[in-house]
mmCIF file of C-alpha atoms in Angstrom:
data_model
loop_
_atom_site.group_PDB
_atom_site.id
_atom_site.type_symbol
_atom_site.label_atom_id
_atom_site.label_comp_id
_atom_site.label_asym_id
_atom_site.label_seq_id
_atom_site.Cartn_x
_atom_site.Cartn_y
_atom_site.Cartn_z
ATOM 1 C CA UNK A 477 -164.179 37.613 4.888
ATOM 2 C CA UNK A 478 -165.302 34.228 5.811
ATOM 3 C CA UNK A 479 -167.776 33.802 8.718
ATOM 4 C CA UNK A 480 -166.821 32.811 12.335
ATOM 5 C CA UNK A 481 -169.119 29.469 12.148
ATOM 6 C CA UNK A 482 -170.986 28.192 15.271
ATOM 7 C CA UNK A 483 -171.566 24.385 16.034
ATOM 8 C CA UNK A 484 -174.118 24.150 13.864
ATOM 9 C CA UNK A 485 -172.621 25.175 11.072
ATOM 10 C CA UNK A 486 -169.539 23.485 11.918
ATOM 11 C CA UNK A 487 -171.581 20.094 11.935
ATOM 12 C CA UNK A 488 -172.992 20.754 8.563
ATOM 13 C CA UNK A 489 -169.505 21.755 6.791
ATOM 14 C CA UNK A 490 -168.389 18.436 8.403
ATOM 15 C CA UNK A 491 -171.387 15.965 6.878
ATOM 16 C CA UNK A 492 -170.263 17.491 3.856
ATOM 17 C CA UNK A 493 -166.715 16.967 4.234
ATOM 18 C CA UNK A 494 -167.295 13.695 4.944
ATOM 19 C CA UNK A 495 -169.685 12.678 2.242
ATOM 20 C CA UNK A 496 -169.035 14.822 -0.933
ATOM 21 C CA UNK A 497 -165.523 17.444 -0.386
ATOM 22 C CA UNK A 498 -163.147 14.958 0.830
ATOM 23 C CA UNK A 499 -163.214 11.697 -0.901
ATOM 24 C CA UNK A 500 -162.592 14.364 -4.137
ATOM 25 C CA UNK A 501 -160.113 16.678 -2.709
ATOM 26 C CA UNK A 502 -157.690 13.741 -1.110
ATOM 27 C CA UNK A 503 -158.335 11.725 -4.357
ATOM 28 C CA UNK A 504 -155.286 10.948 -6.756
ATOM 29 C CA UNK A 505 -157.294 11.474 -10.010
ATOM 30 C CA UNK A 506 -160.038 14.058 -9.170
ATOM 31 C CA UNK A 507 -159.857 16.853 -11.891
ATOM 32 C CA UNK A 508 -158.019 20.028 -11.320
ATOM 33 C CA UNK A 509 -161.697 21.443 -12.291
ATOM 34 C CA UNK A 510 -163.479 19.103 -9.969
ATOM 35 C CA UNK A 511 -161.121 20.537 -7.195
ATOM 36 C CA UNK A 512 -161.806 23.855 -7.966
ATOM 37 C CA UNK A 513 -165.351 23.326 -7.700
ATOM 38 C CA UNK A 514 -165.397 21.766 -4.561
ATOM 39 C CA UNK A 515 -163.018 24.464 -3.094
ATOM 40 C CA UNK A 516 -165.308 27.182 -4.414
ATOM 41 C CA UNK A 517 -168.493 25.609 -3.063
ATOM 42 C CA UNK A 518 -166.847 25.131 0.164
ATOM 43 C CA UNK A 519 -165.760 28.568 0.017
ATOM 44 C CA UNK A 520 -169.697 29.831 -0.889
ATOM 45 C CA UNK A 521 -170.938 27.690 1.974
ATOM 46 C CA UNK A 522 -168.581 29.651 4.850
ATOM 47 C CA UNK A 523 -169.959 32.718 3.521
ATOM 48 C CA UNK A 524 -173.454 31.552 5.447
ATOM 49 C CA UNK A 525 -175.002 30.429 8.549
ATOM 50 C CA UNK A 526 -176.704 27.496 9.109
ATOM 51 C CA UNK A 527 -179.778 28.091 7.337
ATOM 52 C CA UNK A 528 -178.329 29.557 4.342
ATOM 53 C CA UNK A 529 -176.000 26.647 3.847
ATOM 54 C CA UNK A 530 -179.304 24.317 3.716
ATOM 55 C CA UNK A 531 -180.811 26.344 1.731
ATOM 56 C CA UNK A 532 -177.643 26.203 -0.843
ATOM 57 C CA UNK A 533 -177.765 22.203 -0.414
ATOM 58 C CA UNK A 534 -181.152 22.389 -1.564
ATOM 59 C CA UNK A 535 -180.875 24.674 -4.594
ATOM 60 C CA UNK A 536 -177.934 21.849 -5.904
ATOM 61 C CA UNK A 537 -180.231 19.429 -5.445
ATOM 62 C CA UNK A 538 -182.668 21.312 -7.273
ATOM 63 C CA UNK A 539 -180.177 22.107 -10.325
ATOM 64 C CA UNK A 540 -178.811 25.123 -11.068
ATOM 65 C CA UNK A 541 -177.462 25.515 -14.333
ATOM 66 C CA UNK A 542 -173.979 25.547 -12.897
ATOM 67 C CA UNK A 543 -174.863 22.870 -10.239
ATOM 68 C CA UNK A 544 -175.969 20.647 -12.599
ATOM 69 C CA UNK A 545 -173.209 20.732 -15.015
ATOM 70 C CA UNK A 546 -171.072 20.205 -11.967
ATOM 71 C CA UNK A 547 -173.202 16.924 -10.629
ATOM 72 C CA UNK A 548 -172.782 15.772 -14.016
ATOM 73 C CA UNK A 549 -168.933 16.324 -13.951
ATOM 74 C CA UNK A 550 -168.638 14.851 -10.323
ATOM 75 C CA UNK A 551 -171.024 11.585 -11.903
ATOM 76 C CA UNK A 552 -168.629 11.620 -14.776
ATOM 77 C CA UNK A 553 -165.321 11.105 -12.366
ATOM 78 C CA UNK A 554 -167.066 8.904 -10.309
ATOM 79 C CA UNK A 555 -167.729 10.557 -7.105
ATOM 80 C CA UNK A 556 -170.624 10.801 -5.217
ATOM 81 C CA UNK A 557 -172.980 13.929 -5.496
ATOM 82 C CA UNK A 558 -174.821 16.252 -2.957
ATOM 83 C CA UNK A 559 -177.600 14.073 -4.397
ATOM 84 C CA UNK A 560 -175.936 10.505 -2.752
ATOM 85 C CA UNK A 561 -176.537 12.079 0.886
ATOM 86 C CA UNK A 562 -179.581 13.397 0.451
ATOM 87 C CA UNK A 563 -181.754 11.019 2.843
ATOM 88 C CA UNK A 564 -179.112 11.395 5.376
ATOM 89 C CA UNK A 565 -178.965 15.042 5.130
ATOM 90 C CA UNK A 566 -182.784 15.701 5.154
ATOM 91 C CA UNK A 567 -182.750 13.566 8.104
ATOM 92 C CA UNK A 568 -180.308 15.714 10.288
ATOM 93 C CA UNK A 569 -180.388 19.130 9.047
ATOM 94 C CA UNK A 570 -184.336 19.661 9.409
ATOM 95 C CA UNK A 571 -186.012 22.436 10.637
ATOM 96 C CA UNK A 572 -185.796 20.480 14.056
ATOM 97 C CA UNK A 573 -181.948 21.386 13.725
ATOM 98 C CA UNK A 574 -182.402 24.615 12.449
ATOM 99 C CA UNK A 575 -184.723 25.575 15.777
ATOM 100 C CA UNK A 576 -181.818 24.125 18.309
ATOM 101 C CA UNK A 577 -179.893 26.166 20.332
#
């Protein structure tokens, strides 16, 4: 059952909307694959709060077996990767954000 999000969590699903899921999932040519990966890690992501949804950011950044293949395969298509928004994301979603009410 997926999690009822608060605004934080809300604000990071949207960065990551905007950056990485949609430009793939409204895409003409994305991969049936590559849109099953992005609804699966969206899906992953509303299973946690705020924290744990940085925390998964990070450990894609950090490769994965399965995160790499699928950076590679998002390279490969020509989309932009968790990795593209990294300086923006670091910037927002610090522990700064984390310790907000």
């Amino acid at each position: 059952m997926p999690r009822v999000h608060g605004r934080k969590e809300r604000e990071i699903l949207a960065f990551l909307h905007e950056h990485v899921f949609d430009p793939i999932l409204a895409s003409p040519v994305a991969s049936d694959s590559l849109r099953r990966g992005i609804n699966y890690t969206i899906m992953r992501l509303n299973e946690r709060d705020a924290r744990g949804m940085i925390q998964y950011y990070w450990s894609a950044i950090v490769g994965t077996d399965p995160s790499i293949a699928f950076a590679a395969k998002l390279r490969q298509e020509g989309f932009d990767r968790f990795e593209e928004a990294i300086d923006q994301f670091r910037v927002r979603f610090d522990d700064a954000f984390l310790r907000r009410p």
